PDB file of N, CA and C in Angstrom:
ATOM      1  N   MET A  25      77.374 117.062 139.937  1.00 51.00           N
ATOM      2  CA  MET A  25      77.590 117.253 139.049  1.00 51.00           C
ATOM      3  C   MET A  25      76.921 117.267 137.814  1.00 51.00           C
ATOM      4  N   LYS A  26      77.461 118.015 136.701  1.00 61.00           N
ATOM      5  CA  LYS A  26      75.874 117.859 136.371  1.00 61.00           C
ATOM      6  C   LYS A  26      75.860 116.560 135.152  1.00 61.00           C
ATOM      7  N   THR A  27      74.071 116.466 134.805  1.00 64.00           N
ATOM      8  CA  THR A  27      74.130 115.320 133.992  1.00 64.00           C
ATOM      9  C   THR A  27      74.600 115.105 132.777  1.00 64.00           C
ATOM     10  N   LEU A  28      74.722 116.294 131.703  1.00 60.00           N
ATOM     11  CA  LEU A  28      74.620 116.940 130.510  1.00 60.00           C
ATOM     12  C   LEU A  28      76.581 116.254 130.468  1.00 60.00           C
ATOM     13  N   GLN A  29      77.158 116.900 131.097  1.00 65.00           N
ATOM     14  CA  GLN A  29      78.947 116.017 131.150  1.00 65.00           C
ATOM     15  C   GLN A  29      78.787 115.459 131.844  1.00 65.00           C
ATOM     16  N   SER A  30      78.290 114.471 132.443  1.00 65.00           N
ATOM     17  CA  SER A  30      78.700 113.605 132.949  1.00 65.00           C
ATOM     18  C   SER A  30      78.038 112.518 131.829  1.00 65.00           C
ATOM     19  N   GLN A  31      77.078 112.448 130.912  1.00 73.00           N
ATOM     20  CA  GLN A  31      76.267 111.429 129.940  1.00 73.00           C
ATOM     21  C   GLN A  31      77.603 112.142 128.187  1.00 73.00           C
ATOM     22  N   LEU A  32      78.180 112.812 128.230  1.00 86.00           N
ATOM     23  CA  LEU A  32      79.320 113.172 127.168  1.00 86.00           C
ATOM     24  C   LEU A  32      80.234 112.919 127.443  1.00 86.00           C
ATOM     25  N   LEU A  33      81.076 112.898 129.220  1.00 88.00           N
ATOM     26  CA  LEU A  33      82.010 112.225 129.681  1.00 88.00           C
ATOM     27  C   LEU A  33      82.928 110.902 128.446  1.00 88.00           C
ATOM     28  N   LEU A  34      82.165 109.728 128.602  1.00 92.00           N
ATOM     29  CA  LEU A  34      82.721 108.682 128.280  1.00 92.00           C
ATOM     30  C   LEU A  34      82.386 108.545 126.563  1.00 92.00           C
ATOM     31  N   PRO A  35      81.984 109.563 126.086  1.00 94.00           N
ATOM     32  CA  PRO A  35      81.762 109.190 124.521  1.00 94.00           C
ATOM     33  C   PRO A  35      83.039 110.044 124.100  1.00 94.00           C
ATOM     34  N   LYS A  36      83.393 111.256 125.036  1.00 94.00           N
ATOM     35  CA  LYS A  36      84.736 111.703 124.579  1.00 94.00           C
ATOM     36  C   LYS A  36      85.691 111.383 125.022  1.00 94.00           C
ATOM     37  N   LEU A  37      85.875 110.317 125.417  1.00 95.00           N
ATOM     38  CA  LEU A  37      86.860 109.551 125.842  1.00 95.00           C
ATOM     39  C   LEU A  37      86.681 108.545 125.504  1.00 95.00           C
ATOM     40  N   ALA A  38      86.138 108.354 124.707  1.00 96.00           N
ATOM     41  CA  ALA A  38      86.357 106.649 123.008  1.00 96.00           C
ATOM     42  C   ALA A  38      86.796 107.243 122.291  1.00 96.00           C
ATOM     43  N   LEU A  39      86.464 108.495 122.216  1.00 97.00           N
ATOM     44  CA  LEU A  39      87.247 109.031 120.357  1.00 97.00           C
ATOM     45  C   LEU A  39      88.185 109.864 120.925  1.00 97.00           C
ATOM     46  N   PHE A  40      88.787 110.252 122.169  1.00 96.00           N
ATOM     47  CA  PHE A  40      89.767 110.724 122.675  1.00 96.00           C
ATOM     48  C   PHE A  40      91.172 109.294 122.161  1.00 96.00           C
ATOM     49  N   TRP A  41      90.616 108.228 122.894  1.00 97.00           N
ATOM     50  CA  TRP A  41      91.225 107.041 122.193  1.00 97.00           C
ATOM     51  C   TRP A  41      91.518 106.465 121.289  1.00 97.00           C
ATOM     52  N   LEU A  42      90.467 106.843 120.308  1.00 97.00           N
ATOM     53  CA  LEU A  42      90.984 105.748 119.312  1.00 97.00           C
ATOM     54  C   LEU A  42      91.368 106.905 118.233  1.00 97.00           C
ATOM     55  N   LEU A  43      91.331 108.156 118.764  1.00 97.00           N
ATOM     56  CA  LEU A  43      92.028 109.220 117.715  1.00 97.00           C
ATOM     57  C   LEU A  43      93.461 108.750 118.104  1.00 97.00           C
ATOM     58  N   ILE A  44      94.247 108.549 119.370  1.00 97.00           N
ATOM     59  CA  ILE A  44      95.633 107.850 119.948  1.00 97.00           C
ATOM     60  C   ILE A  44      95.652 106.993 119.372  1.00 97.00           C
ATOM     61  N   PHE A  45      95.057 106.062 119.033  1.00 97.00           N
ATOM     62  CA  PHE A  45      94.984 104.858 118.727  1.00 97.00           C
ATOM     63  C   PHE A  45      95.371 105.515 117.094  1.00 97.00           C
ATOM     64  N   THR A  46      94.396 105.650 116.657  1.00 96.00           N
ATOM     65  CA  THR A  46      95.093 105.384 114.629  1.00 96.00           C
ATOM     66  C   THR A  46      96.294 107.087 114.675  1.00 96.00           C
ATOM     67  N   VAL A  47      96.783 107.516 115.650  1.00 96.00           N
ATOM     68  CA  VAL A  47      97.556 108.568 115.643  1.00 96.00           C
ATOM     69  C   VAL A  47      99.363 107.525 115.760  1.00 96.00           C
ATOM     70  N   LEU A  48      98.498 106.702 116.701  1.00 95.00           N
ATOM     71  CA  LEU A  48     100.437 106.438 116.618  1.00 95.00           C
ATOM     72  C   LEU A  48     100.364 104.857 115.664  1.00 95.00           C
ATOM     73  N   ARG A  49      99.312 104.432 115.427  1.00 94.00           N
ATOM     74  CA  ARG A  49      99.326 103.790 113.899  1.00 94.00           C
ATOM     75  C   ARG A  49      99.864 104.113 113.082  1.00 94.00           C
ATOM     76  N   VAL A  50      99.446 106.158 112.672  1.00 94.00           N
ATOM     77  CA  VAL A  50     100.148 106.181 111.427  1.00 94.00           C
ATOM     78  C   VAL A  50     101.342 106.225 111.968  1.00 94.00           C
ATOM     79  N   ILE A  51     102.012 106.609 113.163  1.00 93.00           N
ATOM     80  CA  ILE A  51     103.360 106.893 113.324  1.00 93.00           C
ATOM     81  C   ILE A  51     104.198 105.631 113.276  1.00 93.00           C
ATOM     82  N   PHE A  52     103.331 104.793 113.105  1.00 91.00           N
ATOM     83  CA  PHE A  52     104.662 103.376 113.337  1.00 91.00           C
ATOM     84  C   PHE A  52     104.454 102.599 111.524  1.00 91.00           C
ATOM     85  N   LEU A  53     103.405 103.277 110.754  1.00 90.00           N
ATOM     86  CA  LEU A  53     103.825 103.197 109.282  1.00 90.00           C
ATOM     87  C   LEU A  53     104.592 104.176 108.849  1.00 90.00           C
ATOM     88  N   LEU A  54     104.708 105.345 109.791  1.00 90.00           N
ATOM     89  CA  LEU A  54     105.673 106.120 108.768  1.00 90.00           C
ATOM     90  C   LEU A  54     107.169 105.868 109.380  1.00 90.00           C
ATOM     91  N   TYR A  55     106.706 105.087 110.690  1.00 91.00           N
ATOM     92  CA  TYR A  55     108.588 104.604 110.837  1.00 91.00           C
ATOM     93  C   TYR A  55     109.210 103.404 109.727  1.00 91.00           C
ATOM     94  N   TYR A  56     108.068 102.979 109.556  1.00 88.00           N
ATOM     95  CA  TYR A  56     108.099 101.432 108.589  1.00 88.00           C
ATOM     96  C   TYR A  56     108.610 102.036 107.098  1.00 88.00           C
ATOM     97  N   HIS A  57     107.831 102.951 106.454  1.00 86.00           N
ATOM     98  CA  HIS A  57     107.377 103.306 105.492  1.00 86.00           C
ATOM     99  C   HIS A  57     108.521 102.925 104.510  1.00 86.00           C
ATOM    100  N   ARG A  58     109.624 103.526 104.473  1.00 86.00           N
ATOM    101  CA  ARG A  58     110.682 102.737 103.512  1.00 86.00           C
ATOM    102  C   ARG A  58     110.989 101.199 103.681  1.00 86.00           C
ATOM    103  N   LEU A  59     110.242 100.170 105.058  1.00 83.00           N
ATOM    104  CA  LEU A  59     110.849  99.486 104.525  1.00 83.00           C
ATOM    105  C   LEU A  59     109.565  98.135 104.027  1.00 83.00           C
ATOM    106  N   LEU A  60     108.118  99.096 104.147  1.00 81.00           N
ATOM    107  CA  LEU A  60     107.645  98.527 103.396  1.00 81.00           C
ATOM    108  C   LEU A  60     107.110  98.843 102.247  1.00 81.00           C
ATOM    109  N   GLN A  61     107.757  99.970 101.369  1.00 81.00           N
ATOM    110  CA  GLN A  61     108.776 100.094 100.501  1.00 81.00           C
ATOM    111  C   GLN A  61     109.470  98.752  99.742  1.00 81.00           C
ATOM    112  N   ALA A  62     110.332  98.724 100.308  1.00 81.00           N
ATOM    113  CA  ALA A  62     111.217  97.933 100.214  1.00 81.00           C
ATOM    114  C   ALA A  62     110.740  96.588  99.850  1.00 81.00           C
ATOM    115  N   GLU A  63     109.746  95.991 100.627  1.00 82.00           N
ATOM    116  CA  GLU A  63     109.035  94.733 100.473  1.00 82.00           C
ATOM    117  C   GLU A  63     107.828  95.104  99.422  1.00 82.00           C
ATOM    118  N   VAL A  64     107.262  95.856  99.085  1.00 84.00           N
ATOM    119  CA  VAL A  64     106.834  96.595  97.186  1.00 84.00           C
ATOM    120  C   VAL A  64     104.744  96.263  98.087  1.00 84.00           C
ATOM    121  N   VAL A  65     105.372  95.872  99.514  1.00 82.00           N
ATOM    122  CA  VAL A  65     103.549  96.612 100.081  1.00 82.00           C
ATOM    123  C   VAL A  65     103.069  97.275  99.087  1.00 82.00           C
ATOM    124  N   PRO A  66     102.028  96.953  99.072  1.00 88.00           N
ATOM    125  CA  PRO A  66     100.655  97.522  97.900  1.00 88.00           C
ATOM    126  C   PRO A  66     100.033  98.464  99.157  1.00 88.00           C
ATOM    127  N   PHE A  67      99.693  99.805  99.108  1.00 87.00           N
ATOM    128  CA  PHE A  67      99.391 101.307  99.241  1.00 87.00           C
ATOM    129  C   PHE A  67      97.513 100.585  99.970  1.00 87.00           C
ATOM    130  N   ILE A  68      96.899 100.240  99.165  1.00 91.00           N
ATOM    131  CA  ILE A  68      95.946  99.613  99.934  1.00 91.00           C
ATOM    132  C   ILE A  68      95.936  98.144 100.538  1.00 91.00           C
ATOM    133  N   GLU A  69      96.980  97.767 101.059  1.00 90.00           N
ATOM    134  CA  GLU A  69      97.143  96.800 102.006  1.00 90.00           C
ATOM    135  C   GLU A  69      97.480  96.965 102.722  1.00 90.00           C
ATOM    136  N   VAL A  70      98.501  98.691 103.097  1.00 88.00           N
ATOM    137  CA  VAL A  70      98.726  99.118 103.914  1.00 88.00           C
ATOM    138  C   VAL A  70      97.445  99.983 104.917  1.00 88.00           C
ATOM    139  N   LEU A  71      96.630 100.601 103.859  1.00 90.00           N
ATOM    140  CA  LEU A  71      95.357 101.229 103.964  1.00 90.00           C
ATOM    141  C   LEU A  71      94.159 100.165 104.539  1.00 90.00           C
ATOM    142  N   MET A  72      94.365  98.616 104.380  1.00 93.00           N
ATOM    143  CA  MET A  72      93.716  98.036 105.256  1.00 93.00           C
ATOM    144  C   MET A  72      94.114  97.839 106.199  1.00 93.00           C
ATOM    145  N   VAL A  73      95.720  98.405 107.101  1.00 93.00           N
ATOM    146  CA  VAL A  73      95.462  98.255 108.532  1.00 93.00           C
ATOM    147  C   VAL A  73      94.303  98.653 109.333  1.00 93.00           C
ATOM    148  N   PHE A  74      93.905 100.031 109.537  1.00 95.00           N
ATOM    149  CA  PHE A  74      93.282 100.765 110.025  1.00 95.00           C
ATOM    150  C   PHE A  74      91.446 100.085 109.916  1.00 95.00           C
ATOM    151  N   PRO A  75      91.002  99.772 109.138  1.00 95.00           N
ATOM    152  CA  PRO A  75      89.243  99.318 109.252  1.00 95.00           C
ATOM    153  C   PRO A  75      90.235  97.296 110.192  1.00 95.00           C
ATOM    154  N   ALA A  76      91.286  96.469 109.996  1.00 95.00           N
ATOM    155  CA  ALA A  76      91.435  95.582 110.217  1.00 95.00           C
ATOM    156  C   ALA A  76      91.626  95.778 111.999  1.00 95.00           C
ATOM    157  N   ALA A  77      91.943  96.765 112.557  1.00 95.00           N
ATOM    158  CA  ALA A  77      92.447  97.354 113.873  1.00 95.00           C
ATOM    159  C   ALA A  77      91.364  97.555 114.552  1.00 95.00           C
ATOM    160  N   PHE A  78      90.620  98.018 113.422  1.00 96.00           N
ATOM    161  CA  PHE A  78      89.112  99.146 114.747  1.00 96.00           C
ATOM    162  C   PHE A  78      88.495  97.932 115.888  1.00 96.00           C
ATOM    163  N   TRP A  79      88.166  96.710 115.338  1.00 96.00           N
ATOM    164  CA  TRP A  79      87.805  96.208 116.405  1.00 96.00           C
ATOM    165  C   TRP A  79      88.398  96.049 118.126  1.00 96.00           C
ATOM    166  N   LEU A  80      89.594  95.251 117.423  1.00 96.00           N
ATOM    167  CA  LEU A  80      90.664  95.756 118.396  1.00 96.00           C
ATOM    168  C   LEU A  80      90.928  96.857 119.117  1.00 96.00           C
ATOM    169  N   ASP A  81      90.884  97.849 118.519  1.00 97.00           N
ATOM    170  CA  ASP A  81      90.628  99.652 119.279  1.00 97.00           C
ATOM    171  C   ASP A  81      89.751  99.335 120.105  1.00 97.00           C
ATOM    172  N   ILE A  82      88.372  99.133 119.596  1.00 97.00           N
ATOM    173  CA  ILE A  82      86.820  99.087 120.313  1.00 97.00           C
ATOM    174  C   ILE A  82      87.065  98.338 121.644  1.00 97.00           C
ATOM    175  N   SER A  83      87.406  97.255 121.269  1.00 97.00           N
ATOM    176  CA  SER A  83      88.105  96.659 123.063  1.00 97.00           C
ATOM    177  C   SER A  83      88.508  96.780 123.217  1.00 97.00           C
ATOM    178  N   THR A  84      90.224  97.009 123.449  1.00 97.00           N
ATOM    179  CA  THR A  84      90.739  97.934 123.987  1.00 97.00           C
ATOM    180  C   THR A  84      90.424  99.240 124.518  1.00 97.00           C
ATOM    181  N   ILE A  85      89.348 100.078 124.294  1.00 97.00           N
ATOM    182  CA  ILE A  85      89.100 100.655 124.757  1.00 97.00           C
ATOM    183  C   ILE A  85      87.512 100.842 125.631  1.00 97.00           C
ATOM    184  N   GLY A  86      86.805 100.131 125.303  1.00 97.00           N
ATOM    185  CA  GLY A  86      86.157  98.932 126.107  1.00 97.00           C
ATOM    186  C   GLY A  86      86.681  98.332 127.618  1.00 97.00           C
ATOM    187  N   TYR A  87      87.609  97.864 127.607  1.00 97.00           N
ATOM    188  CA  TYR A  87      88.553  97.934 128.716  1.00 97.00           C
ATOM    189  C   TYR A  87      89.357  98.618 129.442  1.00 97.00           C
ATOM    190  N   LEU A  88      89.867  99.975 128.564  1.00 97.00           N
ATOM    191  CA  LEU A  88      90.079 101.257 129.805  1.00 97.00           C
ATOM    192  C   LEU A  88      89.098 102.525 129.758  1.00 97.00           C
ATOM    193  N   LEU A  89      87.999 101.799 129.782  1.00 96.00           N
ATOM    194  CA  LEU A  89      86.158 102.700 130.145  1.00 96.00           C
ATOM    195  C   LEU A  89      85.903 102.237 131.313  1.00 96.00           C
ATOM    196  N   ILE A  90      85.977 100.793 131.951  1.00 97.00           N
ATOM    197  CA  ILE A  90      85.500 100.253 132.912  1.00 97.00           C
ATOM    198  C   ILE A  90      85.454 100.877 134.247  1.00 97.00           C
ATOM    199  N   LEU A  91      87.020 101.543 134.639  1.00 95.00           N
ATOM    200  CA  LEU A  91      86.987 102.262 135.722  1.00 95.00           C
ATOM    201  C   LEU A  91      86.155 103.541 135.480  1.00 95.00           C
ATOM    202  N   PRO A  92      86.463 104.481 134.754  1.00 95.00           N
ATOM    203  CA  PRO A  92      86.504 105.691 134.373  1.00 95.00           C
ATOM    204  C   PRO A  92      84.419 105.559 134.742  1.00 95.00           C
ATOM    205  N   PHE A  93      83.558 104.481 133.988  1.00 94.00           N
ATOM    206  CA  PHE A  93      82.241 104.433 133.924  1.00 94.00           C
ATOM    207  C   PHE A  93      81.914 103.815 135.366  1.00 94.00           C
ATOM    208  N   ILE A  94      82.484 103.628 136.118  1.00 93.00           N
ATOM    209  CA  ILE A  94      82.322 102.899 137.899  1.00 93.00           C
ATOM    210  C   ILE A  94      82.471 104.221 138.463  1.00 93.00           C
ATOM    211  N   LEU A  95      83.430 105.410 138.075  1.00 91.00           N
ATOM    212  CA  LEU A  95      83.597 106.401 138.779  1.00 91.00           C
ATOM    213  C   LEU A  95      82.962 107.430 138.216  1.00 91.00           C
ATOM    214  N   LEU A  96      82.266 107.258 136.929  1.00 90.00           N
ATOM    215  CA  LEU A  96      81.150 108.343 136.942  1.00 90.00           C
ATOM    216  C   LEU A  96      79.957 107.931 137.300  1.00 90.00           C
ATOM    217  N   THR A  97      80.020 106.736 137.359  1.00 88.00           N
ATOM    218  CA  THR A  97      78.497 106.362 137.721  1.00 88.00           C
ATOM    219  C   THR A  97      78.805 106.789 139.760  1.00 88.00           C
ATOM    220  N   ALA A  98      79.412 106.441 140.398  1.00 87.00           N
ATOM    221  CA  ALA A  98      79.728 107.193 141.910  1.00 87.00           C
ATOM    222  C   ALA A  98      79.615 108.359 141.973  1.00 87.00           C
ATOM    223  N   ALA A  99      80.219 109.105 140.835  1.00 84.00           N
ATOM    224  CA  ALA A  99      80.046 111.052 140.490  1.00 84.00           C
ATOM    225  C   ALA A  99      78.961 111.311 140.474  1.00 84.00           C
ATOM    226  N   THR A 100      78.189 110.916 140.155  1.00 82.00           N
ATOM    227  CA  THR A 100      76.767 111.162 139.063  1.00 82.00           C
ATOM    228  C   THR A 100      76.015 111.296 140.582  1.00 82.00           C
ATOM    229  N   LEU A 101      76.149 109.561 141.595  1.00 84.00           N
ATOM    230  CA  LEU A 101      74.991 108.832 142.580  1.00 84.00           C
ATOM    231  C   LEU A 101      75.381 110.151 143.686  1.00 84.00           C
ATOM    232  N   SER A 102      76.857 110.305 143.883  1.00 83.00           N
ATOM    233  CA  SER A 102      77.544 110.913 144.753  1.00 83.00           C
ATOM    234  C   SER A 102      77.470 112.596 144.871  1.00 83.00           C
ATOM    235  N   GLN A 103      77.223 112.687 143.623  1.00 81.00           N
ATOM    236  CA  GLN A 103      77.309 114.244 143.687  1.00 81.00           C
ATOM    237  C   GLN A 103      78.772 115.115 143.752  1.00 81.00           C
ATOM    238  N   SER A 104      79.865 114.266 143.890  1.00 80.00           N
ATOM    239  CA  SER A 104      80.684 114.691 144.521  1.00 80.00           C
ATOM    240  C   SER A 104      81.910 114.723 143.156  1.00 80.00           C
ATOM    241  N   ARG A 105      82.872 115.582 142.922  1.00 82.00           N
ATOM    242  CA  ARG A 105      83.471 116.093 141.325  1.00 82.00           C
ATOM    243  C   ARG A 105      85.077 114.393 142.099  1.00 82.00           C
ATOM    244  N   PHE A 106      85.131 114.775 142.643  1.00 89.00           N
ATOM    245  CA  PHE A 106      86.347 113.566 143.096  1.00 89.00           C
ATOM    246  C   PHE A 106      86.806 112.971 142.266  1.00 89.00           C
ATOM    247  N   PRO A 107      85.335 111.963 141.851  1.00 87.00           N
ATOM    248  CA  PRO A 107      85.894 111.215 140.869  1.00 87.00           C
ATOM    249  C   PRO A 107      85.904 111.412 139.436  1.00 87.00           C
ATOM    250  N   LEU A 108      85.616 112.172 139.531  1.00 86.00           N
ATOM    251  CA  LEU A 108      86.023 112.778 137.877  1.00 86.00           C
ATOM    252  C   LEU A 108      87.564 113.314 137.680  1.00 86.00           C
ATOM    253  N   LYS A 109      88.085 113.830 139.162  1.00 91.00           N
ATOM    254  CA  LYS A 109      89.625 114.103 139.523  1.00 91.00           C
ATOM    255  C   LYS A 109      90.217 112.989 139.043  1.00 91.00           C
ATOM    256  N   VAL A 110      89.842 111.916 139.450  1.00 93.00           N
ATOM    257  CA  VAL A 110      90.291 110.628 139.606  1.00 93.00           C
ATOM    258  C   VAL A 110      90.326 109.855 138.049  1.00 93.00           C
ATOM    259  N   ILE A 111      89.676 109.931 137.536  1.00 93.00           N
ATOM    260  CA  ILE A 111      89.575 110.123 136.163  1.00 93.00           C
ATOM    261  C   ILE A 111      90.342 110.218 135.504  1.00 93.00           C
ATOM    262  N   ARG A 112      90.244 111.771 135.721  1.00 93.00           N
ATOM    263  CA  ARG A 112      91.451 112.876 135.537  1.00 93.00           C
ATOM    264  C   ARG A 112      92.530 111.932 134.639  1.00 93.00           C
ATOM    265  N   TYR A 113      93.186 112.022 136.519  1.00 96.00           N
ATOM    266  CA  TYR A 113      94.832 111.410 136.832  1.00 96.00           C
ATOM    267  C   TYR A 113      94.630 109.897 135.624  1.00 96.00           C
ATOM    268  N   TYR A 114      93.886 108.841 136.151  1.00 96.00           N
ATOM    269  CA  TYR A 114      93.798 107.926 135.468  1.00 96.00           C
ATOM    270  C   TYR A 114      94.318 107.808 133.859  1.00 96.00           C
ATOM    271  N   SER A 115      93.729 108.742 133.350  1.00 95.00           N
ATOM    272  CA  SER A 115      93.630 108.958 131.741  1.00 95.00           C
ATOM    273  C   SER A 115      94.902 109.293 131.761  1.00 95.00           C
ATOM    274  N   LEU A 116      95.253 110.131 132.084  1.00 96.00           N
ATOM    275  CA  LEU A 116      96.870 110.746 131.677  1.00 96.00           C
ATOM    276  C   LEU A 116      98.208 109.428 132.135  1.00 96.00           C
ATOM    277  N   ILE A 117      97.588 108.643 133.049  1.00 97.00           N
ATOM    278  CA  ILE A 117      98.428 107.258 133.483  1.00 97.00           C
ATOM    279  C   ILE A 117      98.172 106.703 132.199  1.00 97.00           C
ATOM    280  N   MET A 118      97.080 106.435 131.414  1.00 97.00           N
ATOM    281  CA  MET A 118      97.251 105.564 130.946  1.00 97.00           C
ATOM    282  C   MET A 118      97.617 105.693 129.308  1.00 97.00           C
ATOM    283  N   ILE A 119      97.742 106.892 129.234  1.00 96.00           N
ATOM    284  CA  ILE A 119      98.158 108.005 128.080  1.00 96.00           C
ATOM    285  C   ILE A 119      99.592 107.886 127.823  1.00 96.00           C
ATOM    286  N   VAL A 120     100.119 108.286 128.850  1.00 97.00           N
ATOM    287  CA  VAL A 120     101.716 107.858 128.976  1.00 97.00           C
ATOM    288  C   VAL A 120     102.023 106.817 128.839  1.00 97.00           C
ATOM    289  N   LEU A 121     101.090 105.731 129.307  1.00 97.00           N
ATOM    290  CA  LEU A 121     102.134 104.291 129.492  1.00 97.00           C
ATOM    291  C   LEU A 121     101.566 103.688 127.930  1.00 97.00           C
ATOM    292  N   TYR A 122     100.432 103.781 127.594  1.00 96.00           N
ATOM    293  CA  TYR A 122     100.019 103.556 125.780  1.00 96.00           C
ATOM    294  C   TYR A 122     100.980 104.220 125.688  1.00 96.00           C
ATOM    295  N   VAL A 123     101.202 104.863 125.402  1.00 95.00           N
ATOM    296  CA  VAL A 123     102.482 105.905 124.220  1.00 95.00           C
ATOM    297  C   VAL A 123     104.021 105.544 124.327  1.00 95.00           C
ATOM    298  N   LEU A 124     104.325 104.996 126.013  1.00 94.00           N
ATOM    299  CA  LEU A 124     105.961 104.993 125.739  1.00 94.00           C
ATOM    300  C   LEU A 124     105.343 102.831 125.655  1.00 94.00           C
ATOM    301  N   LEU A 125     104.530 102.423 126.002  1.00 94.00           N
ATOM    302  CA  LEU A 125     104.676 101.260 125.251  1.00 94.00           C
ATOM    303  C   LEU A 125     104.461 101.112 123.477  1.00 94.00           C
ATOM    304  N   ALA A 126     103.613 101.536 123.069  1.00 93.00           N
ATOM    305  CA  ALA A 126     103.555 101.903 121.686  1.00 93.00           C
ATOM    306  C   ALA A 126     104.649 102.172 121.088  1.00 93.00           C
ATOM    307  N   LEU A 127     105.328 102.827 120.893  1.00 90.00           N
ATOM    308  CA  LEU A 127     105.985 103.689 120.871  1.00 90.00           C
ATOM    309  C   LEU A 127     107.698 103.546 121.083  1.00 90.00           C
ATOM    310  N   GLY A 128     107.665 101.974 122.099  1.00 91.00           N
ATOM    311  CA  GLY A 128     108.920 101.658 122.180  1.00 91.00           C
ATOM    312  C   GLY A 128     109.017 100.126 121.371  1.00 91.00           C
ATOM    313  N   GLU A 129     107.253  99.186 121.180  1.00 90.00           N
ATOM    314  CA  GLU A 129     107.489  97.830 120.705  1.00 90.00           C
ATOM    315  C   GLU A 129     107.713  99.305 119.138  1.00 90.00           C
ATOM    316  N   THR A 130     107.355  99.977 118.415  1.00 86.00           N
ATOM    317  CA  THR A 130     108.000 100.763 117.196  1.00 86.00           C
ATOM    318  C   THR A 130     109.115 100.362 117.091  1.00 86.00           C
ATOM    319  N   GLY A 131     110.081 100.460 118.014  1.00 83.00           N
ATOM    320  CA  GLY A 131     111.951 100.265 117.459  1.00 83.00           C
ATOM    321  C   GLY A 131     111.854  99.248 117.602  1.00 83.00           C
ATOM    322  N   LEU A 132     110.987  98.110 118.289  1.00 85.00           N
ATOM    323  CA  LEU A 132     111.041  96.690 118.397  1.00 85.00           C
ATOM    324  C   LEU A 132     111.344  95.907 116.620  1.00 85.00           C
ATOM    325  N   TYR A 133     110.604  96.254 116.189  1.00 76.00           N
ATOM    326  CA  TYR A 133     109.812  95.675 114.715  1.00 76.00           C
ATOM    327  C   TYR A 133     111.031  96.419 113.667  1.00 76.00           C
ATOM    328  N   ALA A 134     112.421  97.051 113.430  1.00 65.00           N
ATOM    329  CA  ALA A 134     113.860  96.874 112.851  1.00 65.00           C
ATOM    330  C   ALA A 134     113.957  96.174 112.896  1.00 65.00           C
TER     331      ALA A 134
END
């Protein structure tokens, strides 16, 4: 396995997860836009959701990347590409589960 590819995989995954969390947070805020306006929540306060959630997102990303880190280490040591396939499927499953969970909880707050 290419060393540069393996060194960049975890940071790419982390940025990808951060993007997913941000996009789903925007969807949540857009879904409740009228409610936020009705409650007269200042726009600055709505924007403060993003920095407030940043460290929680980083923590969640850390937990999500434990298995890919272990598999990537195994792939580097064994020169096998199989762990990379497992990482791909794991990521896909986690993305689907998280998106379903996030969209489902969006409807709960109505």
